[in-house]
Amino acid sequence: MKKLICAALAAAMLMLTGCMETSADDLYQLPQLSEGYLRLQGAIDAVLASGAEYAAPTSGSNRQPIQREDIDGDGIREVLAFFNVSGSDRPLKIIIFSNEDDEYREIARIEGEGTGIESVSYLDMDADGIREVAVGWQMGAGISMLSVYSLKGWQVNQIINTNYSEFSVCSIDGTTGSEIMVLRLSGSEMSGEAQHYAMTADGEITYSTARLSNGVEALLRVRPTGLLSSGSAVLVESTINGNSIVTDIFAYRNGAITNITLDETTGVSDRTVRSYGAYCRDVNGDGVLDVPCPVPLPVTSESTTYYMLEWYSYYSYGGRPRLVATTYNNYTDSWYLSLPGEWIGRIAVRRVDRDAGERMIVFSTVNTDGGLETDFIEICALTGDNRSERAVSGGRFILLNEDAIIYSARILANGDELGLPLSQELLRSNFGVIYSEWVTGET
């Protein structure tokens, strides 16, 4: 190993000192493409020359017009190219090329109708090492079809074909294979359902269905998550009642999916409805998505209502919630503070913007009547050329430096005298930045 390292270092030194006979033209040459890649490009160019255009999926995590995926489980990735061939009865085509010793050839072709490909996912439903391909076809305005294809032996076999509003790959039934959760909305009836598709070891497709909350208007997010007790679930966030959000959590119980948060009397997951625009997230890093519940803080002289967020995780059986954290979230300035338990019920906040490039939130204690008593911390979001100097002036200390913005704080009172835990270390450890995926309407 030492000889190899020395040889590499010697070669590098020769290059730096000019002792290798390399011309300037050689140094500026681009890397040469492999013969196999050129043949693959030739095959793709031939498809394009026949009148085809690239038709990359428009959503999901796989959006490239040319993708590489190991479909047959042999450790070598195949190439999948996505096209739209005008004039064809089935114009949307996914052509799969094998890669054998740097030789590429077409081995399978998936064809579909419609105006475009919404998304593509790869999953192994029966855990046999061979992946299925799930394709969302855009059929027209507001109409989408999901088709799942088996490619065993490179024979294209459609095993699922159904309409959908959203779908997600998941794994919630306790088997080793992957499953698909399909969400459907009925706009006219303001109702919706979740349908869970799985495959047995012998290739049989099974499914079960459960209700979404009544009154769901649009789906916001569909995400797999863990549960507190055991197992996994799919968490669905939707708009309801105009500007509110509801979270439905689907788990697999007794051979079927069930909405564990749904109140059968009201037909809505009442405990998860909120008018405050925040998505679910794993607030304490335990692998379980937590549902926010806004709680108003006492109104200050601003006459503006501020909220803290109580975050709840759910048990799989009975959908029982457990409080796991409480935070104050400042979405305007993109930061949050985890609140110690001793602060709960004793604080209020207000905004104080003094100068350009300096946005501040002040935390105060409140008395039993909700009146302000003592300002005890301020947290600032600082921008501008002199933000570094302002972040440490007048007793301030830096919480987090995010390049274009610096977050700093100042302790205004003695925590021991107020009966509140309060220190620079506590504020730094409890402080964090809110990224765009936390906020409704952003991705």
Tab-separated table of C-alpha atoms in Angstrom:
chain	number	residue	atom	x	y	z
A	1	MET	CA	0.000	0.000	0.000
A	2	LYS	CA	2.861	2.391	0.876
A	3	LYS	CA	4.478	1.688	-2.506
A	4	LEU	CA	1.242	2.538	-4.313
A	5	ILE	CA	0.844	5.787	-2.366
A	6	CYS	CA	4.445	6.758	-3.046
A	7	ALA	CA	4.091	5.978	-6.732
A	8	ALA	CA	0.966	8.112	-6.947
A	9	LEU	CA	2.678	10.982	-5.149
A	10	ALA	CA	5.709	10.683	-7.394
A	11	ALA	CA	3.540	10.833	-10.497
A	12	ALA	CA	1.728	13.874	-9.139
A	13	MET	CA	5.033	15.616	-8.396
A	14	LEU	CA	6.323	14.887	-11.896
A	15	MET	CA	3.202	16.459	-13.382
A	16	LEU	CA	3.569	19.543	-11.197
A	17	THR	CA	7.270	19.987	-11.979
A	18	GLY	CA	6.839	19.483	-15.728
A	19	CYS	CA	9.010	16.360	-15.888
A	20	MET	CA	6.378	14.404	-17.833
A	21	GLU	CA	6.368	14.750	-21.588
A	22	THR	CA	2.809	16.048	-22.022
A	23	SER	CA	1.899	18.683	-24.573
A	24	ALA	CA	-0.412	21.614	-23.866
A	25	ASP	CA	-2.868	20.227	-26.454
A	26	ASP	CA	-3.056	16.923	-24.541
A	27	LEU	CA	-3.813	18.729	-21.297
A	28	TYR	CA	-6.769	20.585	-22.813
A	29	GLN	CA	-8.364	17.563	-24.532
A	30	LEU	CA	-11.821	16.525	-23.261
A	31	PRO	CA	-12.178	12.971	-21.908
A	32	GLN	CA	-12.991	10.477	-24.651
A	33	LEU	CA	-16.399	8.795	-24.540
A	34	SER	CA	-16.449	5.004	-24.504
A	35	GLU	CA	-17.396	3.077	-27.611
A	36	GLY	CA	-20.345	1.564	-25.735
A	37	TYR	CA	-21.682	4.976	-24.792
A	38	LEU	CA	-21.375	6.160	-28.382
A	39	ARG	CA	-23.332	3.114	-29.563
A	40	LEU	CA	-26.036	3.812	-26.959
A	41	GLN	CA	-26.212	7.429	-28.117
A	42	GLY	CA	-26.511	6.157	-31.690
A	43	ALA	CA	-29.466	3.948	-30.746
A	44	ILE	CA	-31.199	6.831	-28.971
A	45	ASP	CA	-30.471	9.189	-31.877
A	46	ALA	CA	-32.101	6.680	-34.232
A	47	VAL	CA	-35.311	6.833	-32.158
A	48	LEU	CA	-35.212	10.632	-32.162
A	49	ALA	CA	-34.620	10.676	-35.930
A	50	SER	CA	-37.833	8.684	-36.434
A	51	GLY	CA	-39.859	11.664	-35.182
A	52	ALA	CA	-39.681	11.050	-31.432
A	53	GLU	CA	-39.034	13.634	-28.752
A	54	TYR	CA	-37.792	13.185	-25.214
A	55	ALA	CA	-40.692	12.936	-22.741
A	56	ALA	CA	-39.140	13.129	-19.271
A	57	PRO	CA	-41.442	12.497	-16.279
A	58	THR	CA	-42.748	15.818	-14.950
A	59	SER	CA	-42.902	15.013	-11.217
A	60	GLY	CA	-41.441	12.704	-8.602
A	61	SER	CA	-37.777	12.049	-7.868
A	62	ASN	CA	-36.973	10.457	-11.251
A	63	ARG	CA	-37.341	13.240	-13.828
A	64	GLN	CA	-34.477	12.632	-16.254
A	65	PRO	CA	-35.271	11.738	-19.902
A	66	ILE	CA	-32.613	9.004	-19.675
A	67	GLN	CA	-32.339	7.011	-16.440
A	68	ARG	CA	-30.193	4.120	-15.211
A	69	GLU	CA	-31.678	1.433	-12.965
A	70	ASP	CA	-30.810	-2.185	-12.201
A	71	ILE	CA	-34.129	-3.802	-13.125
A	72	ASP	CA	-33.184	-7.492	-13.215
A	73	GLY	CA	-31.002	-7.458	-10.089
A	74	ASP	CA	-27.782	-8.605	-11.756
A	75	GLY	CA	-25.779	-5.630	-10.462
A	76	ILE	CA	-25.615	-3.922	-13.868
A	77	ARG	CA	-27.873	-0.942	-14.456
A	78	GLU	CA	-30.061	-0.864	-17.520
A	79	VAL	CA	-30.788	2.379	-19.392
A	80	LEU	CA	-34.385	3.624	-19.664
A	81	ALA	CA	-35.121	6.359	-22.221
A	82	PHE	CA	-38.455	8.230	-22.276
A	83	PHE	CA	-39.979	9.356	-25.576
A	84	ASN	CA	-43.103	10.780	-27.160
A	85	VAL	CA	-43.597	9.543	-30.734
A	86	SER	CA	-46.216	11.693	-32.452
A	87	GLY	CA	-48.629	9.940	-34.768
A	88	SER	CA	-48.426	6.629	-32.916
A	89	ASP	CA	-51.481	4.947	-31.354
A	90	ARG	CA	-49.494	4.641	-28.130
A	91	PRO	CA	-47.160	7.624	-28.423
A	92	LEU	CA	-45.529	7.488	-24.987
A	93	LYS	CA	-42.675	5.004	-24.919
A	94	ILE	CA	-40.124	3.874	-22.352
A	95	ILE	CA	-37.363	1.990	-24.156
A	96	ILE	CA	-35.084	-0.170	-22.019
A	97	PHE	CA	-31.537	-0.910	-23.175
A	98	SER	CA	-29.348	-3.614	-21.661
A	99	ASN	CA	-25.682	-3.057	-20.919
A	100	GLU	CA	-23.574	-6.136	-21.582
A	101	ASP	CA	-19.820	-5.585	-21.771
A	102	ASP	CA	-20.393	-1.974	-22.808
A	103	GLU	CA	-22.741	-3.066	-25.591
A	104	TYR	CA	-26.250	-1.583	-25.476
A	105	ARG	CA	-29.305	-3.078	-27.131
A	106	GLU	CA	-33.053	-2.641	-26.758
A	107	ILE	CA	-34.539	-5.421	-24.640
A	108	ALA	CA	-38.012	-4.112	-23.694
A	109	ARG	CA	-40.440	-1.342	-24.534
A	110	ILE	CA	-43.257	0.030	-22.363
A	111	GLU	CA	-45.881	1.951	-24.316
A	112	GLY	CA	-48.760	4.089	-23.129
A	113	GLU	CA	-51.448	6.477	-24.238
A	114	GLY	CA	-51.905	10.029	-23.043
A	115	THR	CA	-50.318	13.438	-23.246
A	116	GLY	CA	-47.292	12.853	-21.044
A	117	ILE	CA	-45.555	10.838	-18.344
A	118	GLU	CA	-46.192	12.256	-14.872
A	119	SER	CA	-43.826	10.085	-12.877
A	120	VAL	CA	-41.953	6.806	-12.734
A	121	SER	CA	-40.964	4.699	-9.715
A	122	TYR	CA	-39.004	1.467	-9.367
A	123	LEU	CA	-39.970	-1.086	-6.735
A	124	ASP	CA	-39.728	-4.796	-5.948
A	125	MET	CA	-43.238	-5.859	-4.964
A	126	ASP	CA	-42.660	-9.584	-4.439
A	127	ALA	CA	-39.083	-9.314	-3.095
A	128	ASP	CA	-37.656	-11.551	-5.827
A	129	GLY	CA	-34.831	-9.148	-6.713
A	130	ILE	CA	-36.459	-8.030	-9.986
A	131	ARG	CA	-37.939	-4.557	-9.972
A	132	GLU	CA	-41.332	-3.551	-11.272
A	133	VAL	CA	-41.812	-0.188	-12.997
A	134	ALA	CA	-44.708	2.046	-11.885
A	135	VAL	CA	-45.668	4.690	-14.447
A	136	GLY	CA	-48.100	7.551	-13.994
A	137	TRP	CA	-49.630	8.438	-17.385
A	138	GLN	CA	-51.183	11.875	-17.902
A	139	MET	CA	-54.349	11.169	-19.898
A	140	GLY	CA	-55.757	14.706	-20.013
A	141	ALA	CA	-56.752	17.594	-17.783
A	142	GLY	CA	-57.104	16.164	-14.270
A	143	ILE	CA	-57.072	12.522	-15.436
A	144	SER	CA	-54.149	10.241	-14.586
A	145	MET	CA	-53.671	6.485	-14.835
A	146	LEU	CA	-51.194	4.376	-12.888
A	147	SER	CA	-49.783	1.299	-14.589
A	148	VAL	CA	-47.368	-1.107	-12.915
A	149	TYR	CA	-45.342	-3.416	-15.162
A	150	SER	CA	-43.566	-6.669	-14.416
A	151	LEU	CA	-40.432	-7.174	-16.542
A	152	LYS	CA	-39.497	-10.762	-15.674
A	153	GLY	CA	-37.554	-12.234	-18.562
A	154	TRP	CA	-37.884	-8.797	-20.182
A	155	GLN	CA	-41.485	-9.572	-21.025
A	156	VAL	CA	-43.654	-6.494	-20.376
A	157	ASN	CA	-46.693	-7.516	-18.318
A	158	GLN	CA	-49.098	-4.949	-16.898
A	159	ILE	CA	-50.085	-6.098	-13.394
A	160	ILE	CA	-51.905	-2.970	-12.083
A	161	ASN	CA	-53.889	-0.369	-14.009
A	162	THR	CA	-55.967	2.186	-12.107
A	163	ASN	CA	-56.795	5.874	-11.994
A	164	TYR	CA	-55.217	8.026	-9.303
A	165	SER	CA	-54.802	11.526	-7.925
A	166	GLU	CA	-51.474	10.741	-6.209
A	167	PHE	CA	-49.520	7.552	-5.552
A	168	SER	CA	-46.553	6.616	-3.408
A	169	VAL	CA	-44.295	3.599	-3.006
A	170	CYS	CA	-44.399	2.362	0.586
A	171	SER	CA	-43.740	-0.647	2.803
A	172	ILE	CA	-46.337	-0.959	5.554
A	173	ASP	CA	-47.750	-4.504	5.481
A	174	GLY	CA	-44.803	-6.158	7.242
A	175	THR	CA	-43.559	-8.137	4.228
A	176	THR	CA	-40.166	-7.717	2.569
A	177	GLY	CA	-41.606	-6.426	-0.700
A	178	SER	CA	-42.637	-2.890	-1.557
A	179	GLU	CA	-46.229	-1.763	-2.011
A	180	ILE	CA	-48.092	1.110	-3.660
A	181	MET	CA	-50.529	3.478	-1.992
A	182	VAL	CA	-52.949	5.127	-4.410
A	183	LEU	CA	-54.956	8.228	-3.407
A	184	ARG	CA	-58.116	9.251	-5.238
A	185	LEU	CA	-60.256	12.345	-4.776
A	186	SER	CA	-63.814	12.925	-5.904
A	187	GLY	CA	-64.055	16.692	-6.345
A	188	SER	CA	-67.817	16.797	-6.783
A	189	GLU	CA	-68.516	14.764	-3.618
A	190	MET	CA	-65.626	16.206	-1.543
A	191	SER	CA	-64.567	12.693	-0.600
A	192	GLY	CA	-61.576	10.498	-1.204
A	193	GLU	CA	-60.006	7.123	-0.559
A	194	ALA	CA	-56.666	5.407	-0.177
A	195	GLN	CA	-56.079	2.058	-1.866
A	196	HIS	CA	-53.148	-0.155	-0.936
A	197	TYR	CA	-51.725	-2.601	-3.534
A	198	ALA	CA	-49.358	-5.438	-2.680
A	199	MET	CA	-48.084	-8.609	-4.368
A	200	THR	CA	-47.812	-12.083	-2.878
A	201	ALA	CA	-44.785	-14.304	-3.440
A	202	ASP	CA	-46.649	-16.175	-6.192
A	203	GLY	CA	-47.454	-12.989	-8.068
A	204	GLU	CA	-51.039	-12.346	-6.958
A	205	ILE	CA	-52.037	-8.679	-6.574
A	206	THR	CA	-53.995	-7.887	-3.400
A	207	TYR	CA	-55.570	-4.604	-2.368
A	208	SER	CA	-57.596	-2.945	0.373
A	209	THR	CA	-59.243	0.460	0.710
A	210	ALA	CA	-59.824	3.037	3.460
A	211	ARG	CA	-61.414	6.497	3.576
A	212	LEU	CA	-59.739	9.871	3.610
A	213	SER	CA	-61.273	12.558	5.803
A	214	ASN	CA	-64.553	13.922	4.480
A	215	GLY	CA	-64.254	17.313	2.808
A	216	VAL	CA	-60.710	16.907	1.457
A	217	GLU	CA	-60.241	19.366	-1.390
A	218	ALA	CA	-56.671	18.767	-2.577
A	219	LEU	CA	-53.773	16.507	-1.690
A	220	LEU	CA	-50.643	18.259	-0.460
A	221	ARG	CA	-48.243	15.484	0.481
A	222	VAL	CA	-48.109	11.702	0.646
A	223	ARG	CA	-45.212	10.356	2.715
A	224	PRO	CA	-44.252	7.068	4.369
A	225	THR	CA	-43.474	7.272	8.083
A	226	GLY	CA	-42.842	5.169	11.142
A	227	LEU	CA	-45.231	4.832	14.078
A	228	LEU	CA	-44.514	5.083	17.780
A	229	SER	CA	-45.266	1.510	18.787
A	230	SER	CA	-44.114	-0.445	15.747
A	231	GLY	CA	-44.480	-0.751	12.032
A	232	SER	CA	-44.865	1.864	9.316
A	233	ALA	CA	-47.630	3.977	7.857
A	234	VAL	CA	-48.423	6.414	5.065
A	235	LEU	CA	-49.165	9.974	6.101
A	236	VAL	CA	-51.419	12.049	3.833
A	237	GLU	CA	-51.718	15.818	4.222
A	238	SER	CA	-54.583	17.579	2.451
A	239	THR	CA	-56.429	20.875	2.351
A	240	ILE	CA	-59.860	20.947	3.949
A	241	ASN	CA	-62.446	23.666	4.625
A	242	GLY	CA	-60.803	26.190	2.362
A	243	ASN	CA	-57.592	27.073	4.191
A	244	SER	CA	-57.094	24.334	6.769
A	245	ILE	CA	-54.904	21.226	6.680
A	246	VAL	CA	-55.857	17.728	7.767
A	247	THR	CA	-53.524	14.766	8.255
A	248	ASP	CA	-54.755	11.202	7.674
A	249	ILE	CA	-52.457	8.370	8.781
A	250	PHE	CA	-52.911	4.937	7.171
A	251	ALA	CA	-51.516	1.779	8.762
A	252	TYR	CA	-51.873	-1.902	7.867
A	253	ARG	CA	-53.941	-3.893	10.363
A	254	ASN	CA	-55.488	-7.378	10.147
A	255	GLY	CA	-54.814	-7.764	6.435
A	256	ALA	CA	-56.035	-4.326	5.319
A	257	ILE	CA	-55.196	-0.652	5.596
A	258	THR	CA	-57.024	1.548	8.075
A	259	ASN	CA	-57.105	5.287	8.735
A	260	ILE	CA	-55.918	5.282	12.351
A	261	THR	CA	-56.644	9.001	12.914
A	262	LEU	CA	-60.182	9.054	11.448
A	263	ASP	CA	-63.088	9.800	13.804
A	264	GLU	CA	-65.855	7.501	12.595
A	265	THR	CA	-68.538	9.824	13.991
A	266	THR	CA	-67.460	12.982	12.162
A	267	GLY	CA	-65.708	11.266	9.252
A	268	VAL	CA	-62.687	13.544	9.736
A	269	SER	CA	-59.307	13.157	11.440
A	270	ASP	CA	-60.377	15.928	13.819
A	271	ARG	CA	-57.280	15.934	16.034
A	272	THR	CA	-55.014	16.701	13.073
A	273	VAL	CA	-57.016	19.577	11.517
A	274	ARG	CA	-55.282	22.952	11.776
A	275	SER	CA	-55.632	26.347	10.147
A	276	TYR	CA	-51.950	27.126	10.713
A	277	GLY	CA	-49.805	26.486	7.632
A	278	ALA	CA	-47.271	23.884	8.738
A	279	TYR	CA	-46.441	20.455	7.383
A	280	CYS	CA	-45.723	17.362	9.435
A	281	ARG	CA	-42.064	16.641	10.081
A	282	ASP	CA	-39.796	14.494	12.239
A	283	VAL	CA	-39.271	17.149	14.890
A	284	ASN	CA	-37.225	15.039	17.321
A	285	GLY	CA	-35.270	12.844	14.889
A	286	ASP	CA	-36.767	9.480	15.909
A	287	GLY	CA	-37.846	8.468	12.383
A	288	VAL	CA	-41.541	9.220	12.996
A	289	LEU	CA	-43.294	12.125	11.288
A	290	ASP	CA	-44.954	14.348	13.878
A	291	VAL	CA	-48.214	16.254	13.401
A	292	PRO	CA	-48.262	19.952	14.446
A	293	CYS	CA	-51.066	21.364	16.561
A	294	PRO	CA	-51.058	25.195	16.895
A	295	VAL	CA	-51.718	26.651	20.347
A	296	PRO	CA	-52.235	30.447	20.629
A	297	LEU	CA	-49.935	32.421	22.891
A	298	PRO	CA	-51.229	35.389	24.936
A	299	VAL	CA	-51.945	38.441	22.777
A	300	THR	CA	-49.566	41.339	23.416
A	301	SER	CA	-49.993	45.034	22.687
A	302	GLU	CA	-49.512	44.238	18.982
A	303	SER	CA	-52.993	42.665	18.925
A	304	THR	CA	-51.432	39.937	16.806
A	305	THR	CA	-51.942	36.299	17.716
A	306	TYR	CA	-48.786	34.215	17.755
A	307	TYR	CA	-48.703	30.442	18.109
A	308	MET	CA	-46.526	27.743	19.532
A	309	LEU	CA	-46.696	24.316	17.913
A	310	GLU	CA	-47.280	21.131	19.868
A	311	TRP	CA	-45.974	18.143	17.897
A	312	TYR	CA	-47.667	14.746	18.250
A	313	SER	CA	-46.618	11.269	17.155
A	314	TYR	CA	-49.172	8.473	16.834
A	315	TYR	CA	-49.364	4.888	18.024
A	316	SER	CA	-50.328	2.284	15.452
A	317	TYR	CA	-53.270	0.799	17.328
A	318	GLY	CA	-56.113	3.160	18.119
A	319	GLY	CA	-54.254	6.137	16.679
A	320	ARG	CA	-53.421	7.490	20.128
A	321	PRO	CA	-51.235	10.633	20.062
A	322	ARG	CA	-48.232	11.422	22.251
A	323	LEU	CA	-46.772	14.896	22.677
A	324	VAL	CA	-43.098	14.773	21.685
A	325	ALA	CA	-42.053	18.438	21.405
A	326	THR	CA	-43.229	22.053	21.566
A	327	THR	CA	-41.730	24.777	19.366
A	328	TYR	CA	-42.138	28.410	18.459
A	329	ASN	CA	-41.837	28.740	14.671
A	330	ASN	CA	-41.018	32.051	13.033
A	331	TYR	CA	-41.882	31.354	9.386
A	332	THR	CA	-41.256	34.972	8.341
A	333	ASP	CA	-37.574	34.732	9.258
A	334	SER	CA	-37.228	30.945	8.775
A	335	TRP	CA	-36.222	29.836	12.277
A	336	TYR	CA	-37.671	27.865	15.160
A	337	LEU	CA	-36.945	27.397	18.845
A	338	SER	CA	-37.738	24.244	20.810
A	339	LEU	CA	-39.388	25.375	24.032
A	340	PRO	CA	-38.346	23.834	27.375
A	341	GLY	CA	-41.231	22.418	29.359
A	342	GLU	CA	-40.797	25.066	32.074
A	343	TRP	CA	-41.560	27.798	29.521
A	344	ILE	CA	-44.935	26.374	28.484
A	345	GLY	CA	-47.833	28.497	29.681
A	346	ARG	CA	-45.534	31.271	30.907
A	347	ILE	CA	-44.444	33.094	27.751
A	348	ALA	CA	-45.625	35.476	25.069
A	349	VAL	CA	-43.818	36.772	21.971
A	350	ARG	CA	-43.931	39.977	19.961
A	351	ARG	CA	-42.155	41.364	16.919
A	352	VAL	CA	-39.880	44.393	17.193
A	353	ASP	CA	-38.253	45.537	13.936
A	354	ARG	CA	-35.879	48.395	14.772
A	355	ASP	CA	-33.630	48.915	11.758
A	356	ALA	CA	-33.360	47.810	8.163
A	357	GLY	CA	-31.800	44.365	8.001
A	358	GLU	CA	-32.736	43.556	11.611
A	359	ARG	CA	-35.885	41.543	12.364
A	360	MET	CA	-36.455	40.666	16.000
A	361	ILE	CA	-38.737	38.505	18.139
A	362	VAL	CA	-38.877	39.253	21.890
A	363	PHE	CA	-39.884	36.572	24.414
A	364	SER	CA	-41.563	37.762	27.621
A	365	THR	CA	-42.958	36.125	30.715
A	366	VAL	CA	-46.679	36.615	31.389
A	367	ASN	CA	-48.668	36.810	34.606
A	368	THR	CA	-51.744	34.777	35.426
A	369	ASP	CA	-53.935	37.330	33.627
A	370	GLY	CA	-51.862	37.082	30.463
A	371	GLY	CA	-50.183	40.445	30.980
A	372	LEU	CA	-46.502	40.927	30.098
A	373	GLU	CA	-44.049	40.926	32.985
A	374	THR	CA	-40.405	40.612	31.908
A	375	ASP	CA	-38.638	40.489	28.540
A	376	PHE	CA	-36.085	37.698	28.882
A	377	ILE	CA	-34.637	36.996	25.399
A	378	GLU	CA	-34.608	38.491	21.933
A	379	ILE	CA	-33.749	36.609	18.755
A	380	CYS	CA	-32.708	38.543	15.648
A	381	ALA	CA	-32.419	37.691	11.973
A	382	LEU	CA	-29.681	39.957	10.616
A	383	THR	CA	-28.931	40.787	6.989
A	384	GLY	CA	-26.787	43.432	5.319
A	385	ASP	CA	-23.063	44.065	4.936
A	386	ASN	CA	-22.396	44.715	8.634
A	387	ARG	CA	-24.416	41.770	9.972
A	388	SER	CA	-21.329	40.051	11.413
A	389	GLU	CA	-20.543	43.062	13.617
A	390	ARG	CA	-24.172	43.555	14.694
A	391	ALA	CA	-24.537	39.833	15.555
A	392	VAL	CA	-22.102	40.179	18.474
A	393	SER	CA	-22.722	43.766	19.550
A	394	GLY	CA	-24.463	44.875	22.752
A	395	GLY	CA	-24.301	41.492	24.450
A	396	ARG	CA	-25.560	39.488	21.469
A	397	PHE	CA	-24.179	36.073	20.595
A	398	ILE	CA	-24.494	34.083	17.363
A	399	LEU	CA	-26.944	31.201	17.222
A	400	LEU	CA	-26.342	30.243	13.595
A	401	ASN	CA	-24.557	31.751	10.591
A	402	GLU	CA	-26.344	30.980	7.321
A	403	ASP	CA	-24.061	33.091	5.080
A	404	ALA	CA	-26.589	35.662	3.796
A	405	ILE	CA	-28.339	35.801	7.168
A	406	ILE	CA	-27.045	35.532	10.728
A	407	TYR	CA	-29.266	34.570	13.639
A	408	SER	CA	-28.233	36.005	16.988
A	409	ALA	CA	-29.737	36.288	20.450
A	410	ARG	CA	-29.444	38.383	23.588
A	411	ILE	CA	-30.421	37.294	27.099
A	412	LEU	CA	-32.276	40.145	28.812
A	413	ALA	CA	-32.977	38.712	32.273
A	414	ASN	CA	-31.699	36.233	34.826
A	415	GLY	CA	-33.294	32.858	34.213
A	416	ASP	CA	-32.848	31.706	37.816
A	417	GLU	CA	-34.768	34.717	39.100
A	418	LEU	CA	-37.606	34.015	36.640
A	419	GLY	CA	-37.615	30.284	37.378
A	420	LEU	CA	-36.843	29.507	33.718
A	421	PRO	CA	-33.957	27.483	32.288
A	422	LEU	CA	-32.007	30.051	30.239
A	423	SER	CA	-28.476	30.060	28.879
A	424	GLN	CA	-26.527	30.561	25.667
A	425	GLU	CA	-25.960	26.800	25.422
A	426	LEU	CA	-29.691	26.054	25.775
A	427	LEU	CA	-30.658	28.588	23.092
A	428	ARG	CA	-28.040	27.328	20.642
A	429	SER	CA	-29.001	23.683	21.120
A	430	ASN	CA	-32.738	24.418	20.807
A	431	PHE	CA	-32.455	26.742	17.801
A	432	GLY	CA	-32.857	25.630	14.186
A	433	VAL	CA	-33.599	26.840	10.681
A	434	ILE	CA	-36.924	26.227	8.934
A	435	TYR	CA	-36.417	24.974	5.403
A	436	SER	CA	-38.978	25.328	2.623
A	437	GLU	CA	-40.448	21.809	2.945
A	438	TRP	CA	-41.815	22.708	6.389
A	439	VAL	CA	-44.158	25.301	4.965
A	440	THR	CA	-47.417	24.602	3.167
A	441	GLY	CA	-47.352	25.238	-0.555
A	442	GLU	CA	-43.599	24.910	-0.950
A	443	THR	CA	-41.484	21.978	-2.042
